[in-house]
């Protein structure tokens, strides 16, 4: 499953796996793909350094990348406290009332609420990059389009390719103009932040818009047949995120959440602003329903919403409050019905890809010997 981009990066298969879990990212790279570690949860640079040290020891010398979240435009002189102060009291009350209505316990006195979603703030992402460039990262991806121009230049100075996610051909063209090396065409079906155009339509539009830049197809891909479809649409690889959440190497920290993912169908997700303030596909829960209810106060823009709900989400996860328990995940969750190792998932993807290519060759009257 080689393409020009996979050969450039030195990987066997053009499968790029995004994950917040170092063990999953390392296993993807060892399996012949390209593991991409999500950095948004690392609010302390030393924690990211610890896990990148671990990655260095467990990728078997195979390449890997890092995914950050930062806006293209830089905002000076704004602290987290300044942003927190912008959150209306009505929204804080809504969070308190919703948690109380579902009986979510308070954390014990002195107990940390877990990681806060401050990685959406530019200064946090920049501190992550200060660490990342000390390591042989092969690809820097940004979930909010192209990072600031100085970050793109800095990555290129370190010999690091820069990727950015796009939900439309117009977005993709702007990415190309900003000097991005790889565009990830993320369709409507995808988990997390995603746009309104489905992958089957989006991928070829983006391929044509940024030619000759390489494009990765993302959204709704969880089988070898779907990988083959992405490449047939002109992509030079596929970008998978949701599929790894139920692997044995993933550390969701909640058996109840894993059980919900395994039981969910492809229709059990919703695009909601409840988590970050931007539309993000996630499991539909009583939490997303509350925020999407017209009778409620409505969500706040990024990063206010993320800061507002961070502690609440930590409490929901800590106490595994079933009706509210959710996570970003794509419509491919309907295929995620058993726990498998990353290697087993990879073997299934490559085997399914080979079967799909053989079938197409047969339909086209080509020899498969």
PDB file of C-alpha atoms in Angstrom, residues 23-256:
ATOM      1  CA  UNK A  23       1.022   3.135  23.008  1.00  0.00           C
ATOM      2  CA  UNK A  24      -1.421   3.185  20.089  1.00  0.00           C
ATOM      3  CA  UNK A  25       0.686   5.630  18.050  1.00  0.00           C
ATOM      4  CA  UNK A  26       3.802   3.532  18.585  1.00  0.00           C
ATOM      5  CA  UNK A  27       1.987   0.329  17.640  1.00  0.00           C
ATOM      6  CA  UNK A  28       0.698   1.931  14.427  1.00  0.00           C
ATOM      7  CA  UNK A  29       4.246   2.899  13.451  1.00  0.00           C
ATOM      8  CA  UNK A  30       5.583  -0.561  14.299  1.00  0.00           C
ATOM      9  CA  UNK A  31       2.852  -2.114  12.153  1.00  0.00           C
ATOM     10  CA  UNK A  32       4.115  -0.207   9.120  1.00  0.00           C
ATOM     11  CA  UNK A  33       1.856   2.824   9.264  1.00  0.00           C
ATOM     12  CA  UNK A  34       2.458   6.329  10.572  1.00  0.00           C
ATOM     13  CA  UNK A  35       1.401   6.955  14.170  1.00  0.00           C
ATOM     14  CA  UNK A  36       0.404  10.544  14.980  1.00  0.00           C
ATOM     15  CA  UNK A  37       0.219  11.441  18.672  1.00  0.00           C
ATOM     16  CA  UNK A  38      -2.423  14.014  19.613  1.00  0.00           C
ATOM     17  CA  UNK A  39      -0.868  16.678  21.839  1.00  0.00           C
ATOM     18  CA  UNK A  40      -3.953  18.627  22.920  1.00  0.00           C
ATOM     19  CA  UNK A  41      -4.168  16.984  26.360  1.00  0.00           C
ATOM     20  CA  UNK A  42      -0.564  17.818  27.264  1.00  0.00           C
ATOM     21  CA  UNK A  43      -0.859  21.045  29.228  1.00  0.00           C
ATOM     22  CA  UNK A  44       2.563  20.546  30.832  1.00  0.00           C
ATOM     23  CA  UNK A  45       5.568  20.360  28.467  1.00  0.00           C
ATOM     24  CA  UNK A  46       7.344  17.851  30.708  1.00  0.00           C
ATOM     25  CA  UNK A  47       4.454  15.383  30.267  1.00  0.00           C
ATOM     26  CA  UNK A  48       4.766  15.566  26.495  1.00  0.00           C
ATOM     27  CA  UNK A  49       8.540  15.121  26.757  1.00  0.00           C
ATOM     28  CA  UNK A  50       8.038  12.031  28.921  1.00  0.00           C
ATOM     29  CA  UNK A  51       5.728  10.431  26.358  1.00  0.00           C
ATOM     30  CA  UNK A  52       7.900  11.368  23.381  1.00  0.00           C
ATOM     31  CA  UNK A  53      10.827   9.745  25.189  1.00  0.00           C
ATOM     32  CA  UNK A  54       8.634   6.652  25.510  1.00  0.00           C
ATOM     33  CA  UNK A  55       7.734   6.841  21.816  1.00  0.00           C
ATOM     34  CA  UNK A  56      11.405   6.953  20.900  1.00  0.00           C
ATOM     35  CA  UNK A  57      11.936   3.706  22.785  1.00  0.00           C
ATOM     36  CA  UNK A  58       8.869   1.876  21.469  1.00  0.00           C
ATOM     37  CA  UNK A  59       8.492   2.739  17.781  1.00  0.00           C
ATOM     38  CA  UNK A  60      11.295   0.438  16.693  1.00  0.00           C
ATOM     39  CA  UNK A  61      12.990   3.263  14.849  1.00  0.00           C
ATOM     40  CA  UNK A  62       9.942   3.825  12.659  1.00  0.00           C
ATOM     41  CA  UNK A  63       8.715   7.389  11.978  1.00  0.00           C
ATOM     42  CA  UNK A  64       5.861   9.089  13.807  1.00  0.00           C
ATOM     43  CA  UNK A  65       4.225  12.510  13.992  1.00  0.00           C
ATOM     44  CA  UNK A  66       2.504  14.974  16.314  1.00  0.00           C
ATOM     45  CA  UNK A  67      -0.905  16.665  16.068  1.00  0.00           C
ATOM     46  CA  UNK A  68      -1.463  20.061  17.710  1.00  0.00           C
ATOM     47  CA  UNK A  69      -4.374  22.500  17.828  1.00  0.00           C
ATOM     48  CA  UNK A  70      -3.577  26.125  17.146  1.00  0.00           C
ATOM     49  CA  UNK A  71      -5.206  28.941  15.155  1.00  0.00           C
ATOM     50  CA  UNK A  72      -3.562  30.382  12.057  1.00  0.00           C
ATOM     51  CA  UNK A  73      -3.775  33.908  13.496  1.00  0.00           C
ATOM     52  CA  UNK A  74      -1.750  34.757  16.584  1.00  0.00           C
ATOM     53  CA  UNK A  75      -3.393  36.543  19.502  1.00  0.00           C
ATOM     54  CA  UNK A  76      -1.010  38.463  21.765  1.00  0.00           C
ATOM     55  CA  UNK A  77      -1.270  39.078  25.484  1.00  0.00           C
ATOM     56  CA  UNK A  78      -4.276  36.881  26.304  1.00  0.00           C
ATOM     57  CA  UNK A  79      -3.893  34.532  29.277  1.00  0.00           C
ATOM     58  CA  UNK A  80      -6.041  31.585  30.307  1.00  0.00           C
ATOM     59  CA  UNK A  81      -7.376  33.689  33.193  1.00  0.00           C
ATOM     60  CA  UNK A  82      -8.420  36.397  30.729  1.00  0.00           C
ATOM     61  CA  UNK A  83     -10.316  33.836  28.693  1.00  0.00           C
ATOM     62  CA  UNK A  84     -11.922  32.257  31.777  1.00  0.00           C
ATOM     63  CA  UNK A  85     -13.247  35.675  32.777  1.00  0.00           C
ATOM     64  CA  UNK A  86     -15.224  35.859  29.532  1.00  0.00           C
ATOM     65  CA  UNK A  87     -17.437  32.888  30.473  1.00  0.00           C
ATOM     66  CA  UNK A  88     -20.954  34.097  31.442  1.00  0.00           C
ATOM     67  CA  UNK A  89     -22.310  33.065  34.827  1.00  0.00           C
ATOM     68  CA  UNK A  90     -25.463  31.743  33.169  1.00  0.00           C
ATOM     69  CA  UNK A  91     -23.394  29.095  31.398  1.00  0.00           C
ATOM     70  CA  UNK A  92     -21.612  28.106  34.598  1.00  0.00           C
ATOM     71  CA  UNK A  93     -24.991  27.690  36.275  1.00  0.00           C
ATOM     72  CA  UNK A  94     -26.239  25.571  33.375  1.00  0.00           C
ATOM     73  CA  UNK A  95     -23.282  23.193  33.798  1.00  0.00           C
ATOM     74  CA  UNK A  96     -23.859  22.945  37.561  1.00  0.00           C
ATOM     75  CA  UNK A  97     -27.582  22.281  37.132  1.00  0.00           C
ATOM     76  CA  UNK A  98     -27.077  19.670  34.416  1.00  0.00           C
ATOM     77  CA  UNK A  99     -24.570  17.737  36.507  1.00  0.00           C
ATOM     78  CA  UNK A 100     -26.829  17.915  39.565  1.00  0.00           C
ATOM     79  CA  UNK A 101     -29.831  16.696  37.566  1.00  0.00           C
ATOM     80  CA  UNK A 102     -27.895  13.542  36.646  1.00  0.00           C
ATOM     81  CA  UNK A 103     -26.420  13.060  40.109  1.00  0.00           C
ATOM     82  CA  UNK A 104     -22.783  13.561  39.112  1.00  0.00           C
ATOM     83  CA  UNK A 105     -20.728  13.542  42.332  1.00  0.00           C
ATOM     84  CA  UNK A 106     -18.324  16.305  43.256  1.00  0.00           C
ATOM     85  CA  UNK A 107     -14.642  15.482  43.255  1.00  0.00           C
ATOM     86  CA  UNK A 108     -13.068  14.860  46.630  1.00  0.00           C
ATOM     87  CA  UNK A 109     -11.440  17.880  48.210  1.00  0.00           C
ATOM     88  CA  UNK A 110      -7.996  18.363  46.718  1.00  0.00           C
ATOM     89  CA  UNK A 111      -8.590  15.850  43.920  1.00  0.00           C
ATOM     90  CA  UNK A 112      -7.441  17.103  40.536  1.00  0.00           C
ATOM     91  CA  UNK A 113     -10.153  17.384  37.930  1.00  0.00           C
ATOM     92  CA  UNK A 114      -8.031  15.799  35.253  1.00  0.00           C
ATOM     93  CA  UNK A 115      -6.580  17.450  32.172  1.00  0.00           C
ATOM     94  CA  UNK A 116      -8.120  20.744  31.165  1.00  0.00           C
ATOM     95  CA  UNK A 117      -8.781  21.515  27.530  1.00  0.00           C
ATOM     96  CA  UNK A 118      -6.236  24.317  27.412  1.00  0.00           C
ATOM     97  CA  UNK A 119      -4.386  22.764  24.502  1.00  0.00           C
ATOM     98  CA  UNK A 120      -6.789  24.694  22.274  1.00  0.00           C
ATOM     99  CA  UNK A 121      -4.920  27.868  23.310  1.00  0.00           C
ATOM    100  CA  UNK A 122      -2.021  28.943  21.138  1.00  0.00           C
ATOM    101  CA  UNK A 123       0.531  29.495  23.897  1.00  0.00           C
ATOM    102  CA  UNK A 124       0.046  25.911  25.083  1.00  0.00           C
ATOM    103  CA  UNK A 125       0.505  24.535  21.558  1.00  0.00           C
ATOM    104  CA  UNK A 126       3.667  26.593  21.137  1.00  0.00           C
ATOM    105  CA  UNK A 127       5.133  25.130  24.320  1.00  0.00           C
ATOM    106  CA  UNK A 128       4.356  21.673  22.910  1.00  0.00           C
ATOM    107  CA  UNK A 129       6.294  22.517  19.750  1.00  0.00           C
ATOM    108  CA  UNK A 130       9.284  23.664  21.786  1.00  0.00           C
ATOM    109  CA  UNK A 131       9.431  20.084  23.050  1.00  0.00           C
ATOM    110  CA  UNK A 132       8.485  18.321  19.816  1.00  0.00           C
ATOM    111  CA  UNK A 133      11.265  19.800  17.715  1.00  0.00           C
ATOM    112  CA  UNK A 134      13.792  18.142  20.016  1.00  0.00           C
ATOM    113  CA  UNK A 135      12.610  14.801  18.586  1.00  0.00           C
ATOM    114  CA  UNK A 136      12.738  13.285  15.073  1.00  0.00           C
ATOM    115  CA  UNK A 137       9.076  14.027  14.392  1.00  0.00           C
ATOM    116  CA  UNK A 138       8.353  13.373  10.721  1.00  0.00           C
ATOM    117  CA  UNK A 139       5.040  15.226  10.422  1.00  0.00           C
ATOM    118  CA  UNK A 140       3.362  18.079  12.283  1.00  0.00           C
ATOM    119  CA  UNK A 141      -0.414  18.153  11.829  1.00  0.00           C
ATOM    120  CA  UNK A 142      -2.761  20.940  12.884  1.00  0.00           C
ATOM    121  CA  UNK A 143      -6.456  20.333  13.451  1.00  0.00           C
ATOM    122  CA  UNK A 144      -7.507  23.966  12.880  1.00  0.00           C
ATOM    123  CA  UNK A 145      -6.095  24.513   9.428  1.00  0.00           C
ATOM    124  CA  UNK A 146      -2.587  25.827   8.820  1.00  0.00           C
ATOM    125  CA  UNK A 147      -0.627  26.865  11.905  1.00  0.00           C
ATOM    126  CA  UNK A 148       0.864  30.389  12.014  1.00  0.00           C
ATOM    127  CA  UNK A 149       3.395  31.127   9.284  1.00  0.00           C
ATOM    128  CA  UNK A 150       6.333  31.199  11.716  1.00  0.00           C
ATOM    129  CA  UNK A 151       5.431  27.694  12.915  1.00  0.00           C
ATOM    130  CA  UNK A 152       5.295  26.381   9.342  1.00  0.00           C
ATOM    131  CA  UNK A 153       8.717  27.925   8.678  1.00  0.00           C
ATOM    132  CA  UNK A 154      10.138  26.506  11.902  1.00  0.00           C
ATOM    133  CA  UNK A 155       8.891  23.015  11.040  1.00  0.00           C
ATOM    134  CA  UNK A 156      10.395  23.225   7.575  1.00  0.00           C
ATOM    135  CA  UNK A 157      13.705  24.368   9.079  1.00  0.00           C
ATOM    136  CA  UNK A 158      13.680  21.123  11.085  1.00  0.00           C
ATOM    137  CA  UNK A 159      12.857  19.074   7.979  1.00  0.00           C
ATOM    138  CA  UNK A 160       9.332  18.350   9.263  1.00  0.00           C
ATOM    139  CA  UNK A 161       6.378  18.142   6.881  1.00  0.00           C
ATOM    140  CA  UNK A 162       3.294  20.138   7.898  1.00  0.00           C
ATOM    141  CA  UNK A 163      -0.245  18.814   7.468  1.00  0.00           C
ATOM    142  CA  UNK A 164      -3.550  20.580   8.025  1.00  0.00           C
ATOM    143  CA  UNK A 165      -7.124  19.339   8.108  1.00  0.00           C
ATOM    144  CA  UNK A 166      -9.615  20.742   5.600  1.00  0.00           C
ATOM    145  CA  UNK A 167     -13.379  20.364   5.357  1.00  0.00           C
ATOM    146  CA  UNK A 168     -13.786  21.988   1.935  1.00  0.00           C
ATOM    147  CA  UNK A 169     -11.840  22.640  -1.237  1.00  0.00           C
ATOM    148  CA  UNK A 170     -11.735  26.354  -0.365  1.00  0.00           C
ATOM    149  CA  UNK A 171     -10.093  25.559   2.968  1.00  0.00           C
ATOM    150  CA  UNK A 172      -7.624  23.273   1.219  1.00  0.00           C
ATOM    151  CA  UNK A 173      -6.592  25.970  -1.254  1.00  0.00           C
ATOM    152  CA  UNK A 174      -5.903  28.361   1.619  1.00  0.00           C
ATOM    153  CA  UNK A 175      -3.785  25.673   3.259  1.00  0.00           C
ATOM    154  CA  UNK A 176      -1.745  25.274   0.090  1.00  0.00           C
ATOM    155  CA  UNK A 177      -1.224  29.038  -0.129  1.00  0.00           C
ATOM    156  CA  UNK A 178       0.024  28.970   3.480  1.00  0.00           C
ATOM    157  CA  UNK A 179       2.814  26.541   2.572  1.00  0.00           C
ATOM    158  CA  UNK A 180       1.268  23.337   3.924  1.00  0.00           C
ATOM    159  CA  UNK A 181       2.846  20.111   2.615  1.00  0.00           C
ATOM    160  CA  UNK A 182      -0.035  17.662   3.148  1.00  0.00           C
ATOM    161  CA  UNK A 183      -3.786  18.291   3.238  1.00  0.00           C
ATOM    162  CA  UNK A 184      -6.072  15.997   5.229  1.00  0.00           C
ATOM    163  CA  UNK A 185      -9.513  16.024   3.587  1.00  0.00           C
ATOM    164  CA  UNK A 186     -11.757  15.319   6.567  1.00  0.00           C
ATOM    165  CA  UNK A 187     -15.317  14.452   5.643  1.00  0.00           C
ATOM    166  CA  UNK A 188     -18.598  14.883   7.466  1.00  0.00           C
ATOM    167  CA  UNK A 189     -18.479  11.311   8.800  1.00  0.00           C
ATOM    168  CA  UNK A 190     -15.291  11.898  10.792  1.00  0.00           C
ATOM    169  CA  UNK A 191     -14.983  12.101  14.550  1.00  0.00           C
ATOM    170  CA  UNK A 192     -13.951  15.335  16.239  1.00  0.00           C
ATOM    171  CA  UNK A 193     -13.957  18.671  14.438  1.00  0.00           C
ATOM    172  CA  UNK A 194     -15.413  18.178  11.003  1.00  0.00           C
ATOM    173  CA  UNK A 195     -17.316  20.029   8.306  1.00  0.00           C
ATOM    174  CA  UNK A 196     -20.490  19.347   6.325  1.00  0.00           C
ATOM    175  CA  UNK A 197     -19.209  17.671   3.135  1.00  0.00           C
ATOM    176  CA  UNK A 198     -19.070  13.876   2.966  1.00  0.00           C
ATOM    177  CA  UNK A 199     -15.784  12.127   2.202  1.00  0.00           C
ATOM    178  CA  UNK A 200     -16.883  10.696  -1.157  1.00  0.00           C
ATOM    179  CA  UNK A 201     -17.476  14.233  -2.439  1.00  0.00           C
ATOM    180  CA  UNK A 202     -14.781  16.036  -0.473  1.00  0.00           C
ATOM    181  CA  UNK A 203     -11.719  13.909  -1.228  1.00  0.00           C
ATOM    182  CA  UNK A 204     -11.635  14.299  -5.036  1.00  0.00           C
ATOM    183  CA  UNK A 205     -12.528  18.005  -4.729  1.00  0.00           C
ATOM    184  CA  UNK A 206      -9.558  18.588  -2.436  1.00  0.00           C
ATOM    185  CA  UNK A 207      -7.238  16.465  -4.589  1.00  0.00           C
ATOM    186  CA  UNK A 208      -8.071  18.611  -7.604  1.00  0.00           C
ATOM    187  CA  UNK A 209      -7.889  21.864  -5.623  1.00  0.00           C
ATOM    188  CA  UNK A 210      -4.343  21.406  -4.296  1.00  0.00           C
ATOM    189  CA  UNK A 211      -2.707  19.279  -6.994  1.00  0.00           C
ATOM    190  CA  UNK A 212       0.178  18.322  -6.858  1.00  0.00           C
ATOM    191  CA  UNK A 213       0.182  18.412  -3.016  1.00  0.00           C
ATOM    192  CA  UNK A 214      -0.543  15.029  -1.436  1.00  0.00           C
ATOM    193  CA  UNK A 215      -3.953  14.550   0.167  1.00  0.00           C
ATOM    194  CA  UNK A 216      -5.003  12.126   2.905  1.00  0.00           C
ATOM    195  CA  UNK A 217      -8.616  10.935   2.972  1.00  0.00           C
ATOM    196  CA  UNK A 218     -10.295  11.035   6.397  1.00  0.00           C
ATOM    197  CA  UNK A 219     -13.772  10.315   7.701  1.00  0.00           C
ATOM    198  CA  UNK A 220     -15.763   7.090   7.560  1.00  0.00           C
ATOM    199  CA  UNK A 221     -12.745   4.865   6.879  1.00  0.00           C
ATOM    200  CA  UNK A 222     -12.507   1.694   8.935  1.00  0.00           C
ATOM    201  CA  UNK A 223     -11.993  -1.170   6.484  1.00  0.00           C
ATOM    202  CA  UNK A 224      -9.588  -2.106   3.723  1.00  0.00           C
ATOM    203  CA  UNK A 225     -12.312  -1.540   1.134  1.00  0.00           C
ATOM    204  CA  UNK A 226     -12.706   2.023   2.378  1.00  0.00           C
ATOM    205  CA  UNK A 227      -8.934   2.540   2.307  1.00  0.00           C
ATOM    206  CA  UNK A 228      -8.949   1.413  -1.325  1.00  0.00           C
ATOM    207  CA  UNK A 229     -11.813   3.807  -2.048  1.00  0.00           C
ATOM    208  CA  UNK A 230      -9.862   6.731  -0.577  1.00  0.00           C
ATOM    209  CA  UNK A 231      -6.851   5.971  -2.753  1.00  0.00           C
ATOM    210  CA  UNK A 232      -9.098   5.474  -5.785  1.00  0.00           C
ATOM    211  CA  UNK A 233     -10.439   9.000  -5.210  1.00  0.00           C
ATOM    212  CA  UNK A 234      -6.904  10.363  -5.599  1.00  0.00           C
ATOM    213  CA  UNK A 235      -5.639  10.446  -2.015  1.00  0.00           C
ATOM    214  CA  UNK A 236      -2.077   9.363  -1.257  1.00  0.00           C
ATOM    215  CA  UNK A 237      -3.082   7.813   2.035  1.00  0.00           C
ATOM    216  CA  UNK A 238      -5.792   7.641   4.665  1.00  0.00           C
ATOM    217  CA  UNK A 239      -6.067   9.316   8.072  1.00  0.00           C
ATOM    218  CA  UNK A 240      -7.805   7.192  10.712  1.00  0.00           C
ATOM    219  CA  UNK A 241      -8.651   8.278  14.244  1.00  0.00           C
ATOM    220  CA  UNK A 242     -11.814   6.736  15.690  1.00  0.00           C
ATOM    221  CA  UNK A 243     -10.905   3.163  14.766  1.00  0.00           C
ATOM    222  CA  UNK A 244      -8.117   3.007  17.365  1.00  0.00           C
ATOM    223  CA  UNK A 245     -10.301   3.942  20.356  1.00  0.00           C
ATOM    224  CA  UNK A 246     -11.352   0.350  21.023  1.00  0.00           C
ATOM    225  CA  UNK A 247      -7.936  -1.239  20.485  1.00  0.00           C
ATOM    226  CA  UNK A 248      -6.381  -3.081  23.397  1.00  0.00           C
ATOM    227  CA  UNK A 249      -3.515  -0.551  23.524  1.00  0.00           C
ATOM    228  CA  UNK A 250      -5.897   2.393  24.021  1.00  0.00           C
ATOM    229  CA  UNK A 251      -6.269   3.697  27.559  1.00  0.00           C
ATOM    230  CA  UNK A 252      -9.677   5.373  27.638  1.00  0.00           C
ATOM    231  CA  UNK A 253      -9.714   4.936  31.416  1.00  0.00           C
ATOM    232  CA  UNK A 254     -13.369   3.865  31.441  1.00  0.00           C
ATOM    233  CA  UNK A 255     -14.724   0.412  30.753  1.00  0.00           C
ATOM    234  CA  UNK A 256     -18.188   1.948  30.590  1.00  0.00           C
TER     235      UNK A 256
END
